[in-house]
Coordinates of C-alpha atoms and ligand atoms in Angstrom, one line a residue:
X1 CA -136.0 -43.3 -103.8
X2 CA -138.2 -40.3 -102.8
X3 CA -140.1 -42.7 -100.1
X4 CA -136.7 -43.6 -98.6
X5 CA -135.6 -41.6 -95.2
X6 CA -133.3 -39.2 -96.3
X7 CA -129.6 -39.9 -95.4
X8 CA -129.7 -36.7 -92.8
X9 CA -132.5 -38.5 -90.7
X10 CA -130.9 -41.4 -90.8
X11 CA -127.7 -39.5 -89.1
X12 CA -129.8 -38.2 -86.7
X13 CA -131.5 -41.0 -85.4
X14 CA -129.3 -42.8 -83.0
X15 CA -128.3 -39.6 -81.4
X16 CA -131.8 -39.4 -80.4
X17 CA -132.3 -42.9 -78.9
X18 CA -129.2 -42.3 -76.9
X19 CA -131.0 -38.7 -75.9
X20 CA -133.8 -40.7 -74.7
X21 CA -132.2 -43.0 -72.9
X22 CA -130.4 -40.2 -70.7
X23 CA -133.4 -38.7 -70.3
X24 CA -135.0 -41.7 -69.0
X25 CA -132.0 -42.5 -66.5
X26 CA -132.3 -39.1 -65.3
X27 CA -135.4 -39.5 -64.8
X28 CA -135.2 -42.5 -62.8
X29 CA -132.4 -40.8 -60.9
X30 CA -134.2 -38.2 -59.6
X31 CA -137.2 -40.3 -58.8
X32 CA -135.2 -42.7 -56.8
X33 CA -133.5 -39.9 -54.9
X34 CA -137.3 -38.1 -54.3
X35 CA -138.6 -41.7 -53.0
X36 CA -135.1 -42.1 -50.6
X37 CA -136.1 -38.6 -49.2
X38 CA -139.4 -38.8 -49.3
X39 CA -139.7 -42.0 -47.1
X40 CA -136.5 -41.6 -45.0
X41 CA -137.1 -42.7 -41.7
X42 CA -134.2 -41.6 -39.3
X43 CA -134.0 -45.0 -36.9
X44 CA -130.0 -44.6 -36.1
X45 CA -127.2 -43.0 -36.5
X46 CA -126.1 -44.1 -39.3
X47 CA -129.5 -43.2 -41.0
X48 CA -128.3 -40.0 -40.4
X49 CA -124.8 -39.7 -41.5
X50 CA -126.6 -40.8 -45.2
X51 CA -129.2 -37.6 -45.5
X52 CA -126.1 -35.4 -44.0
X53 CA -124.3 -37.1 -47.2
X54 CA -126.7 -36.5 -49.7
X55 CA -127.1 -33.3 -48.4
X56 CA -123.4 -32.2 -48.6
X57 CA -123.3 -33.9 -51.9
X58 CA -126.2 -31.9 -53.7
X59 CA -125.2 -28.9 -51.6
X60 CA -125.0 -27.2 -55.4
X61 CA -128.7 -27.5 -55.5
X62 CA -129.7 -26.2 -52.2
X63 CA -129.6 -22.2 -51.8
X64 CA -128.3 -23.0 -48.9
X65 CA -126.7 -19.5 -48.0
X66 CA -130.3 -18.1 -47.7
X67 CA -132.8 -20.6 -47.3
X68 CA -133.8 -23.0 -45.5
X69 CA -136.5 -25.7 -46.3
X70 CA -139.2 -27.0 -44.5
X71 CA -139.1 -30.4 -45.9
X72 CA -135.6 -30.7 -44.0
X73 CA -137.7 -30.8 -40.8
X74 CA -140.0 -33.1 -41.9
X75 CA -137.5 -35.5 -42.9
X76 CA -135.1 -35.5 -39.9
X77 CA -135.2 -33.4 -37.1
X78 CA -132.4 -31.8 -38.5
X79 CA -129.4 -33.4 -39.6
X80 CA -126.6 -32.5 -37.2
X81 CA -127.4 -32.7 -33.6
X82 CA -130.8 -34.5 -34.1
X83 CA -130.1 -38.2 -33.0
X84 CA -129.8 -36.7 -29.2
X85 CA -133.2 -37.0 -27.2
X86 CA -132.3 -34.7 -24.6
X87 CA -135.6 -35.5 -22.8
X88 CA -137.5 -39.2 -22.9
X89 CA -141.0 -40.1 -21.2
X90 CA -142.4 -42.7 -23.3
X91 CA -146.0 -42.5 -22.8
X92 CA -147.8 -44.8 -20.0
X93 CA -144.5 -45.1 -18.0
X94 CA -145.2 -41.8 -16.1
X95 CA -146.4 -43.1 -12.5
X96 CA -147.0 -40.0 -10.7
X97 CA -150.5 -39.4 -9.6
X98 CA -152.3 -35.8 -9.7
X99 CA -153.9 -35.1 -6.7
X100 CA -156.3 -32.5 -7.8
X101 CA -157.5 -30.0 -4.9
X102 CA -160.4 -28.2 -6.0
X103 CA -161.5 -26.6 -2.8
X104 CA -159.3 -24.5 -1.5
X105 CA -160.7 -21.0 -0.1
X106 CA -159.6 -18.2 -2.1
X107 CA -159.2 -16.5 1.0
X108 CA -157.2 -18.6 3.5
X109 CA -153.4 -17.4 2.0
X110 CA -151.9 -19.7 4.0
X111 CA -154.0 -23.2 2.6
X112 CA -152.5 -20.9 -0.9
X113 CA -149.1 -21.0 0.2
X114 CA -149.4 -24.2 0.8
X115 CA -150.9 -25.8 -2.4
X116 CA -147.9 -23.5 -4.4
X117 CA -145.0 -24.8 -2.8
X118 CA -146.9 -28.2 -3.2
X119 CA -147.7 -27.9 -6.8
X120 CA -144.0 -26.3 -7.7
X121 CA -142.2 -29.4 -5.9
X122 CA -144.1 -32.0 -7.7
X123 CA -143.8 -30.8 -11.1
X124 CA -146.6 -32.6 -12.2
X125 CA -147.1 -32.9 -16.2
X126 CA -150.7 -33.7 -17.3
X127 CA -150.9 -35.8 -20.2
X128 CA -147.5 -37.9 -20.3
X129 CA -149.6 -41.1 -20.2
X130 CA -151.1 -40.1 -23.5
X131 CA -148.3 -38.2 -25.4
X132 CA -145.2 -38.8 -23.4
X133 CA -142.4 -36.4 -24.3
X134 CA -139.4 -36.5 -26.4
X135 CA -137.5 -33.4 -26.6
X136 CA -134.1 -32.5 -28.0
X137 CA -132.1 -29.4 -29.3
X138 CA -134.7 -29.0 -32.6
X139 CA -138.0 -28.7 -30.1
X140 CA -139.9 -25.5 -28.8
X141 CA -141.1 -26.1 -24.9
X142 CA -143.7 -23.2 -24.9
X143 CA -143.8 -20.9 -21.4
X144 CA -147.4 -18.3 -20.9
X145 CA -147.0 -16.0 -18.5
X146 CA -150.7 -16.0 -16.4
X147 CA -151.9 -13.3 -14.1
X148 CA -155.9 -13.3 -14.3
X149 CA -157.6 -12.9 -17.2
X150 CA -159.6 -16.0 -17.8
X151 CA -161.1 -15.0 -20.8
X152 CA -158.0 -14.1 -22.5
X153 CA -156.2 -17.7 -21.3
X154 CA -159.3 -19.4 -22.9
X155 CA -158.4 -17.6 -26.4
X156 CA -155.2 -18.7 -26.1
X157 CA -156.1 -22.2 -25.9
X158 CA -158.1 -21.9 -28.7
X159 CA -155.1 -20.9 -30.7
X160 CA -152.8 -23.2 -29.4
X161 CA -155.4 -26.2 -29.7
X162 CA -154.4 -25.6 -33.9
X163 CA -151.0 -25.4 -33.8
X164 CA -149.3 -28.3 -35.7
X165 CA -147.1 -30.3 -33.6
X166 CA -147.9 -29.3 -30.0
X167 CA -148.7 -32.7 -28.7
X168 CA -144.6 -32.8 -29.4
X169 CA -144.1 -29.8 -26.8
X170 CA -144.5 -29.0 -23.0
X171 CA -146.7 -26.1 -22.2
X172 CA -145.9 -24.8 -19.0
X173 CA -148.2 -22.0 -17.6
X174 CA -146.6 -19.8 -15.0
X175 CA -149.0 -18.1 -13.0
X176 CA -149.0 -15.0 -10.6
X177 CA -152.5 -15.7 -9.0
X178 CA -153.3 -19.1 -7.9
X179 CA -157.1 -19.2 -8.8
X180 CA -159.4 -22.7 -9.1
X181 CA -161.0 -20.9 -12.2
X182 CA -157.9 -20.5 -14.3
X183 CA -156.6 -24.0 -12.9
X184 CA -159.8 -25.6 -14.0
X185 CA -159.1 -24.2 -17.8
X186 CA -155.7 -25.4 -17.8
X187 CA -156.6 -28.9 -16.8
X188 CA -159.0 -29.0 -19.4
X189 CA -156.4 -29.3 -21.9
X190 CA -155.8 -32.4 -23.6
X191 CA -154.3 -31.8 -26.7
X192 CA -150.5 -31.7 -25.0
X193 CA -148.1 -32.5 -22.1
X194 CA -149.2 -29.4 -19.8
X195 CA -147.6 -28.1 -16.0
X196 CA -148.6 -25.6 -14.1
X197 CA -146.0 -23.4 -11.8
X198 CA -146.8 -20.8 -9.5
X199 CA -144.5 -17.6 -8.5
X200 CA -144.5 -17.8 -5.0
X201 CA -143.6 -14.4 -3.9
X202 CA -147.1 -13.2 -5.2
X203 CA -149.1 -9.9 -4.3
X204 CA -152.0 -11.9 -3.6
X205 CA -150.3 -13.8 -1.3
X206 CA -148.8 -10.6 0.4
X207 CA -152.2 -8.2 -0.4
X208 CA -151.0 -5.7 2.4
X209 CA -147.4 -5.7 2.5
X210 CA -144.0 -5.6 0.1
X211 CA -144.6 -7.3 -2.4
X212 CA -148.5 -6.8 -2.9
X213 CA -149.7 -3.1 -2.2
X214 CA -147.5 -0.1 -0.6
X215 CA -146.8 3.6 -1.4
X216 CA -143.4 3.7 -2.5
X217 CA -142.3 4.5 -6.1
X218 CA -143.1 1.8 -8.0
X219 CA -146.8 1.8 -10.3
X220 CA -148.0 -2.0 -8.4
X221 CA -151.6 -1.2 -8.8
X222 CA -152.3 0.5 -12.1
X223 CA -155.8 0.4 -13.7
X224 CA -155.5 -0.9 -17.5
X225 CA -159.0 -1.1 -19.7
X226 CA -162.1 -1.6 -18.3
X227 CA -161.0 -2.2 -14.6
X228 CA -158.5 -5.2 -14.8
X229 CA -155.5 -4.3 -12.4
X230 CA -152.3 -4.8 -13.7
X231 CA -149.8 -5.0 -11.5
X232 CA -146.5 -3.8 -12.9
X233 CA -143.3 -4.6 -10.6
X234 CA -145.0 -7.9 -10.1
X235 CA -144.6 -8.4 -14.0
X236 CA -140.9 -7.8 -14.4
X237 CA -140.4 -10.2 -11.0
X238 CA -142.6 -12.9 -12.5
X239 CA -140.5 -13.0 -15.5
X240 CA -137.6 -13.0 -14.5
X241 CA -138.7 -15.7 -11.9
X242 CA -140.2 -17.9 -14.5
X243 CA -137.2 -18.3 -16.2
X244 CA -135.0 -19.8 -13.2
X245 CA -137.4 -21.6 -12.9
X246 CA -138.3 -23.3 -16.2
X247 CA -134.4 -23.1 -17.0
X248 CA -132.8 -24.2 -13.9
X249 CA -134.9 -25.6 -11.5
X250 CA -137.8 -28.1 -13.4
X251 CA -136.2 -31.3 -13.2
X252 CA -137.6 -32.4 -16.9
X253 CA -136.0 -29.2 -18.2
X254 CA -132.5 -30.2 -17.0
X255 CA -131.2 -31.3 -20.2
X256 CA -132.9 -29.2 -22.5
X257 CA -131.2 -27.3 -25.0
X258 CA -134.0 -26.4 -27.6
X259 CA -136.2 -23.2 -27.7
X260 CA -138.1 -21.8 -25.2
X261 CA -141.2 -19.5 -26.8
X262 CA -142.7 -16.9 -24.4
X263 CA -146.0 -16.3 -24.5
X264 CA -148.4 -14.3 -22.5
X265 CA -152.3 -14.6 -21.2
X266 CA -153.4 -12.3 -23.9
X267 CA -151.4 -13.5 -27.2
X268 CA -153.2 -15.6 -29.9
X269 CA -151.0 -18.0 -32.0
X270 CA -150.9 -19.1 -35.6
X271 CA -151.3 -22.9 -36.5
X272 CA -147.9 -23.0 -38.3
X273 CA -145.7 -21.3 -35.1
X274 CA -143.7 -23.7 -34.0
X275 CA -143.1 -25.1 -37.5
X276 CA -142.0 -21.7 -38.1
X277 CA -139.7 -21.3 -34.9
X278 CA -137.7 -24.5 -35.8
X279 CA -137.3 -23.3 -39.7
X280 CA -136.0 -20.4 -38.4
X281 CA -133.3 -22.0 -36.1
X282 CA -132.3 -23.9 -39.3
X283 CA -131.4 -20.6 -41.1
X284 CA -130.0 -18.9 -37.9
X285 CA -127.1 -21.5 -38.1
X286 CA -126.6 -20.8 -41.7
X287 CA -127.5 -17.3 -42.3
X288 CA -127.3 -15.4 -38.8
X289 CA -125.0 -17.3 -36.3
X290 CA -125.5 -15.0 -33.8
X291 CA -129.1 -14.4 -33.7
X292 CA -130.0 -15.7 -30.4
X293 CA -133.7 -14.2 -30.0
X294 CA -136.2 -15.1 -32.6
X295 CA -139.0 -13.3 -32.5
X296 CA -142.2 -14.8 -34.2
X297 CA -144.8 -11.7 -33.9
X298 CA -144.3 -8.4 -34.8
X299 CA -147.0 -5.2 -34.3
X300 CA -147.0 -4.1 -37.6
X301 CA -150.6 -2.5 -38.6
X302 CA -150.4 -4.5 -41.7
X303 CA -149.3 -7.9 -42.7
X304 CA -148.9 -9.2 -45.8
X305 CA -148.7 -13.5 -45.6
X306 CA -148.4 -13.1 -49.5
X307 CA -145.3 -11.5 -49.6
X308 CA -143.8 -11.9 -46.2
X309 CA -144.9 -15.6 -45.4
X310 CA -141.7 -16.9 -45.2
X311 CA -139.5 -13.8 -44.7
X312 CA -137.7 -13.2 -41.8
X313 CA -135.6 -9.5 -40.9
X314 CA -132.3 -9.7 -39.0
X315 CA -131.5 -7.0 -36.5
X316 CA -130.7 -5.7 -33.0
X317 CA -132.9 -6.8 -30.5
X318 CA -135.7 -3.6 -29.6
X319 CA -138.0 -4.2 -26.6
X320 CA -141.2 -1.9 -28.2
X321 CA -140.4 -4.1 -31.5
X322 CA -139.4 -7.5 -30.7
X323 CA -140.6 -8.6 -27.3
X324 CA -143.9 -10.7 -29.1
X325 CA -143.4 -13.9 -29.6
X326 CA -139.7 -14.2 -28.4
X327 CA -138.0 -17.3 -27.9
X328 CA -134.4 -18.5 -27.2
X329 CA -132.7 -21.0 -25.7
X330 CA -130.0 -22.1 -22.8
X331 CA -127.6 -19.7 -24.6
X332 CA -129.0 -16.5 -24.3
X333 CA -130.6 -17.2 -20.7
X334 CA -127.1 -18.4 -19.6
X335 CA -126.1 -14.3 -20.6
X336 CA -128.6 -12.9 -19.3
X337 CA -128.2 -14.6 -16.4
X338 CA -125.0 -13.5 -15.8
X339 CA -126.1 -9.9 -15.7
X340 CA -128.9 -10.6 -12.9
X341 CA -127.3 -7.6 -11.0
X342 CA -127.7 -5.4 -13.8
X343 CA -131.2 -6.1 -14.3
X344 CA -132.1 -5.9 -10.9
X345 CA -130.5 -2.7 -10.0
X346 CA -132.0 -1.5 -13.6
X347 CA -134.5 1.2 -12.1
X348 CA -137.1 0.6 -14.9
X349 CA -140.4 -1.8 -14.0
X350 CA -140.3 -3.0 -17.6
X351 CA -138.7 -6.3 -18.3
X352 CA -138.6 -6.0 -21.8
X353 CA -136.8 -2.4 -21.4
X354 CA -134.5 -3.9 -19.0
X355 CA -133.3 -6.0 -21.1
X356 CA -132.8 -3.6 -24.2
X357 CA -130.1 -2.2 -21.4
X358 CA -128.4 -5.5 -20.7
X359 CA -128.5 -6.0 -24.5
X360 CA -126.4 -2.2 -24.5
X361 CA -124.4 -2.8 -21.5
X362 CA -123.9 -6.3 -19.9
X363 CA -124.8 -9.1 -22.7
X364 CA -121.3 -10.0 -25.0
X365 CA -122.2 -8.8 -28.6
X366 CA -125.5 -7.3 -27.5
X367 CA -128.5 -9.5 -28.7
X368 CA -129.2 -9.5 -32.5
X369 CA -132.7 -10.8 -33.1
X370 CA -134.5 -12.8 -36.3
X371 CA -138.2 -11.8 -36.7
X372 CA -140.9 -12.7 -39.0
X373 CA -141.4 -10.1 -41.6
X374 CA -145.7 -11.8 -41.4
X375 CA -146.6 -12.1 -37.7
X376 CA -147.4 -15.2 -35.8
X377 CA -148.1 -13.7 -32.6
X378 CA -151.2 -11.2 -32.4
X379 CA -151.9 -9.5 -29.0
X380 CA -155.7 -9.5 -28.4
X381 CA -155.5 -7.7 -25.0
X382 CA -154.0 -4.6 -26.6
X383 CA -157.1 -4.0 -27.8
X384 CA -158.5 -3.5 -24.3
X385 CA -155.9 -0.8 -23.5
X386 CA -155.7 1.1 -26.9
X387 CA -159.9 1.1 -27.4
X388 CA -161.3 1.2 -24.3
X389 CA -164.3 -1.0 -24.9
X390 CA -165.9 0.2 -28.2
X391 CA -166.2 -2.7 -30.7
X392 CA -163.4 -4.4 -28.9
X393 CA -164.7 -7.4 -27.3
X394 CA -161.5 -10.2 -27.1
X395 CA -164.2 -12.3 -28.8
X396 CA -164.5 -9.8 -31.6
X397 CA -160.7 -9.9 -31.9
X398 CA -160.4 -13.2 -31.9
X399 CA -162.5 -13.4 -34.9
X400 CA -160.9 -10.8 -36.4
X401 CA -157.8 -12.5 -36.4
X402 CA -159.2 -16.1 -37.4
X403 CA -160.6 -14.7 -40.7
X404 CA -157.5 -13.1 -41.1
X405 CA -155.3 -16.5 -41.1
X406 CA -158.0 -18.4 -43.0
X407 CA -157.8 -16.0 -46.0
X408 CA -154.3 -16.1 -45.8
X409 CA -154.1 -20.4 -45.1
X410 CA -152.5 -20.7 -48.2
X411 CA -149.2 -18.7 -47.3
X412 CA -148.9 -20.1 -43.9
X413 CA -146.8 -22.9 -43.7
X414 CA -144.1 -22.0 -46.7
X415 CA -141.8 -24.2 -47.9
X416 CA -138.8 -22.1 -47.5
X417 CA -137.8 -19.4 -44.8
X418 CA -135.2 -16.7 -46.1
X419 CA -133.6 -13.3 -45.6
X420 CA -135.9 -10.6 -46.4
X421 CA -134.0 -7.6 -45.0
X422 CA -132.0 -5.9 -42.0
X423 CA -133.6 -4.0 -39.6
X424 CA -133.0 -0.3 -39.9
X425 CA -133.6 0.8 -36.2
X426 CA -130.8 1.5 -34.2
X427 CA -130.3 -0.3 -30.6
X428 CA -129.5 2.0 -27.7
X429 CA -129.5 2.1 -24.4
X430 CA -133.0 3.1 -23.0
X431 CA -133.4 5.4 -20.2
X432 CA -134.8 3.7 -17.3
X433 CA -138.9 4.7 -16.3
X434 CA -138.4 4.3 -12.8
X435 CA -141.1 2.5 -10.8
X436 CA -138.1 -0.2 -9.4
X437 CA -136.4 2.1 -6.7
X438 CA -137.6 0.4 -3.8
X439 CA -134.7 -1.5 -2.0
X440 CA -137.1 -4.7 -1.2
X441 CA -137.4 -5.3 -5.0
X442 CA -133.9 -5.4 -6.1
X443 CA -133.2 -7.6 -3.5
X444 CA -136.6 -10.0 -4.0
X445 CA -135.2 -9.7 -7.6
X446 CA -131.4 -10.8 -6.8
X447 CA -132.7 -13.2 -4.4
X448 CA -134.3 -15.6 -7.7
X449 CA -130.9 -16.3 -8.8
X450 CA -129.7 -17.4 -5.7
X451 CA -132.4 -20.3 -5.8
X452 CA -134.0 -19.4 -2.9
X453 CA -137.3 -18.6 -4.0
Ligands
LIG501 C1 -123.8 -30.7 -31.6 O1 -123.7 -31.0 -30.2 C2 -122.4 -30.8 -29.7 C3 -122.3 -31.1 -28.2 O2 -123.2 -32.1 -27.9 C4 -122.0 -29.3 -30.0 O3 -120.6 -29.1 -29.6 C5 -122.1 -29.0 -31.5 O4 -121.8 -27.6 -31.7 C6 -123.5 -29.3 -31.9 N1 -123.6 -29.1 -33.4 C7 -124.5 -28.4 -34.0 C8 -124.4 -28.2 -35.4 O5 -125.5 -27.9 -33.3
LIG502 C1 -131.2 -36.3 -18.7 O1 -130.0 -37.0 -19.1 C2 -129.5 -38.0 -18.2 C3 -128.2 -38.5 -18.6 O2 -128.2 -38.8 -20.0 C4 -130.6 -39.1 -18.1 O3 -130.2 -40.0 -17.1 C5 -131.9 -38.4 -17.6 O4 -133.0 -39.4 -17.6 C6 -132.3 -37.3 -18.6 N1 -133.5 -36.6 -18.0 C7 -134.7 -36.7 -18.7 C8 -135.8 -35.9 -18.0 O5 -134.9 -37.2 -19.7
LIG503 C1 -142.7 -44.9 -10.2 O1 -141.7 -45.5 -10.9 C2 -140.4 -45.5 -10.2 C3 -139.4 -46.0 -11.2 O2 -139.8 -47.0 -12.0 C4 -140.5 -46.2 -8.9 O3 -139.3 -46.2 -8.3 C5 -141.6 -45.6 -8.1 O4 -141.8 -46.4 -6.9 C6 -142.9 -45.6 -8.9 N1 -143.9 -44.9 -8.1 C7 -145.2 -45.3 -8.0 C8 -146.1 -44.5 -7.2 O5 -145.6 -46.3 -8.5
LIG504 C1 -156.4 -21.8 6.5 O1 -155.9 -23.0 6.3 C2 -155.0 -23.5 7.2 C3 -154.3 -24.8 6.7 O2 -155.2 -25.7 6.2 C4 -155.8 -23.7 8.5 O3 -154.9 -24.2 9.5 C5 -156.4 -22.4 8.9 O4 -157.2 -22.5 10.1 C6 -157.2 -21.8 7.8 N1 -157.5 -20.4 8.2 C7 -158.7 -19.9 8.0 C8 -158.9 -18.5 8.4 O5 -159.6 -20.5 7.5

């Protein structure tokens, strides 16, 4: 009797099978929903009616309200509006041909002229034979402001070279001074579709005369660093150029409706920046509807990727805080576009200022912004103006930075982005600097919108 299983275990038993059993099952369960994630290949429609399913299903399980995941980028290019290529070039069905001029004399202004007006009506993109281009409402098309500082542009590259998923986006380079040097550096480039664009209404091409040099109030030739010239008004008209331009008037831009990241000569990137820019569209629909600037860099002295990897801080829009690393898309521009006369008649040279004011006084609920709490943006050529020289080589910098992201490499690229905060500083309207009250520049700034430049 004593060797027999009592009459207890005996009761127990069965309960336990069954326990087992449901364990199993559940098991299976979830592995079979992993694997139907996992490997989900969007090839129609319907494909994508089944993750928006299975995602409004398990919505329970998904923090939904203040996260969003990276995997749900990897898996479709987001659910909703995803299916819609906006833009198609398969690869080797581009036919134009690049006829590269490489000898044209730095001085003849009117051989310049000529080769800008050439270059802007073509539109040529370098490598579509090898990557083609697909983009749609989830991409980032990535805009870089040039003026002349090879060295800087080459840094750049360097950074963007690493970024994951830019042979998927269209670098456009927008330059203010047509130079073979800097031409020569952008058609180097082979790791992404690439154009070139050229402001026409440049000071070199008018070194005498409005726009290029004259007395009047506005700082065009002001001496940053060790010697480089910056010139200011030129800045805010480039800018503002640029974006009729990449917005309105590029014919491969015409459908667009996904970001646009705007970058300068002198920024370095991180590899995980545009993965970061699309999570953070995701939570802007869910968490922050009306945040129609994200901003990916910040100036912060410190940075912590350990705590602040995947955080991002909702607020009003700031020029001094947010202007690194911005990008938006047709929606915002379309505003901002509709106060052109505003910031044309702004008398400030800054565009980033001059927008604050639109933000304050023309743009419909002001513009709130979403920016990483860990920057993805640094600005190497700050060093130049800050530290005139001592132990501030941009090659210094650069490595500076570079050890920076590879002890952080774990952090980059986290799995979820959420709210870490609100932004305490308080939007108002700036007063203008001045440096934009000659008459010629408000109207050279008004005439961009008119599409006559
Ligand atoms: C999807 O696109 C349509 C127009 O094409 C738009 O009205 C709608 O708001 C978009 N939905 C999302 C979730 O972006
Ligand atoms: C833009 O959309 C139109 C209409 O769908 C299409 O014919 C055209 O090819 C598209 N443009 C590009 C650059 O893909
Ligand atoms: C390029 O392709 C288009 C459309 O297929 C065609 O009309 C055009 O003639 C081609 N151009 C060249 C230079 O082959
Ligand atoms: C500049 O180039 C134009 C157009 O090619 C030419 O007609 C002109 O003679 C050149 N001027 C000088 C000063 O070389």
């Amino acid at each position: 009797m004593p060797t027999l299983t009592s009459p207890l275990d005996m009761r127990f038993r069965p309960v336990r099978l069954i326990r087992s059993l449901f364990m199993i099952v559940l098991i299976l369960f979830v592995f079979l929903n992993l694997h139907v994630l996992m490997n989900f290949e969007p090839h129609n429609s319907d494909a994508y009616d089944r993750t928006l399913l299975y995602k409004l299903r398990h919505s329970n399980n998904l923090k939904a309200h203040v996260q969003t995941d990276r995997s749900q980028l990897q898996d479709s290019d987001g659910p909703e509006n995803s299916s819609k290529v906006e833009v198609l070039i398969l690869p080797n069905q581009y036919n134009q041909t690049f006829v590269s001029r490489h000898n044209i004399p730095e001085h003849n202004l009117t051989q310049i002229k000529l080769e800008i007006d050439r270059r802007n009506a073509e539109q040529y993109v370098h490598n579509l034979q090898k990557y083609g281009l697909s983009l749609g409402s989830e991409s980032v098309v990535i805009v870089v402001q040039v003026h002349d500082r090879a060295n800087y542009l080459k840094i750049l590259l360097d950074s963007l070279r690493k970024v994951k998923g830019i042979e998927k986006t269209l670098l456009i380079f927008s330059h203010d001074v047509f130079s073979e040097q800097l031409n020569s550096i952008v058609e180097t480039i082979d790791f992404c579709p690439v154009m070139q664009i050229f402001f026409p209404v440049s000071a070199q091409l008018h070194p005498k005369e409005f726009p290029g040099e004259h007395p009047n109030d506005c700082p065009r030739n002001f001496i940053i660093g060790s010697g480089e010239v910056q010139i200011h008004c030129q800045t805010k008209h480039h800018w503002f150029w640029k974006l009729f331009h990449v917005f309105d008037q590029l014919t491969v831009m015409k459908n667009y409706t996904g970001l646009v990241l705007l970058l300068e000569e002198d920024y370095y990137v991180a590899p995980d920046v545009i993965t970061i820019l699309q999570m953070m569209n995701h939570l802007k629909k869910k968490d922050c509807k009306d945040c129609r600037m994200l901003t990916a860099g910040n100036y912060d002295k410190t940075q912590s990727y350990s705590i602040n990897s995947g955080k991002v801080e909702l607020g009003h829009w700031i020029s001094s805080r947010h202007n690194m690393g911005m990008a938006f898309n047709r929606d915002l521009w379309k505003d901002i576009k509709k106060c052109t006369s505003e910031f044309c008649n702004f008398d400030d040279y800054n565009w980033d200022w001059t927008l604050q004011h639109l933000s304050m006084k023309c743009i419909p609920d002001k513009v709130k912004v979403m920016k990483m709490k860990a920057t993805r943006v640094f600005h190497i050529g700050e060093c130049g103006v800050h530290h005139k020289g001592k132990n501030c080589q941009p090659d210094n910098k650069k490595k500076q930075i570079e050890t920076q992201l590879q002890s952080n490499k774990q952090h980059l690229f986290p799995n979820v982005l959420s709210v870490g905060g609100q932004s305490k500083f308080k939007l108002r309207d700036p007063k203008p600097n001045g440096g934009w009250g000659d008459k010629r520049d408000r109207e050279l700034c008004l005439s961009f919108a008119k599409g006559q430049v």
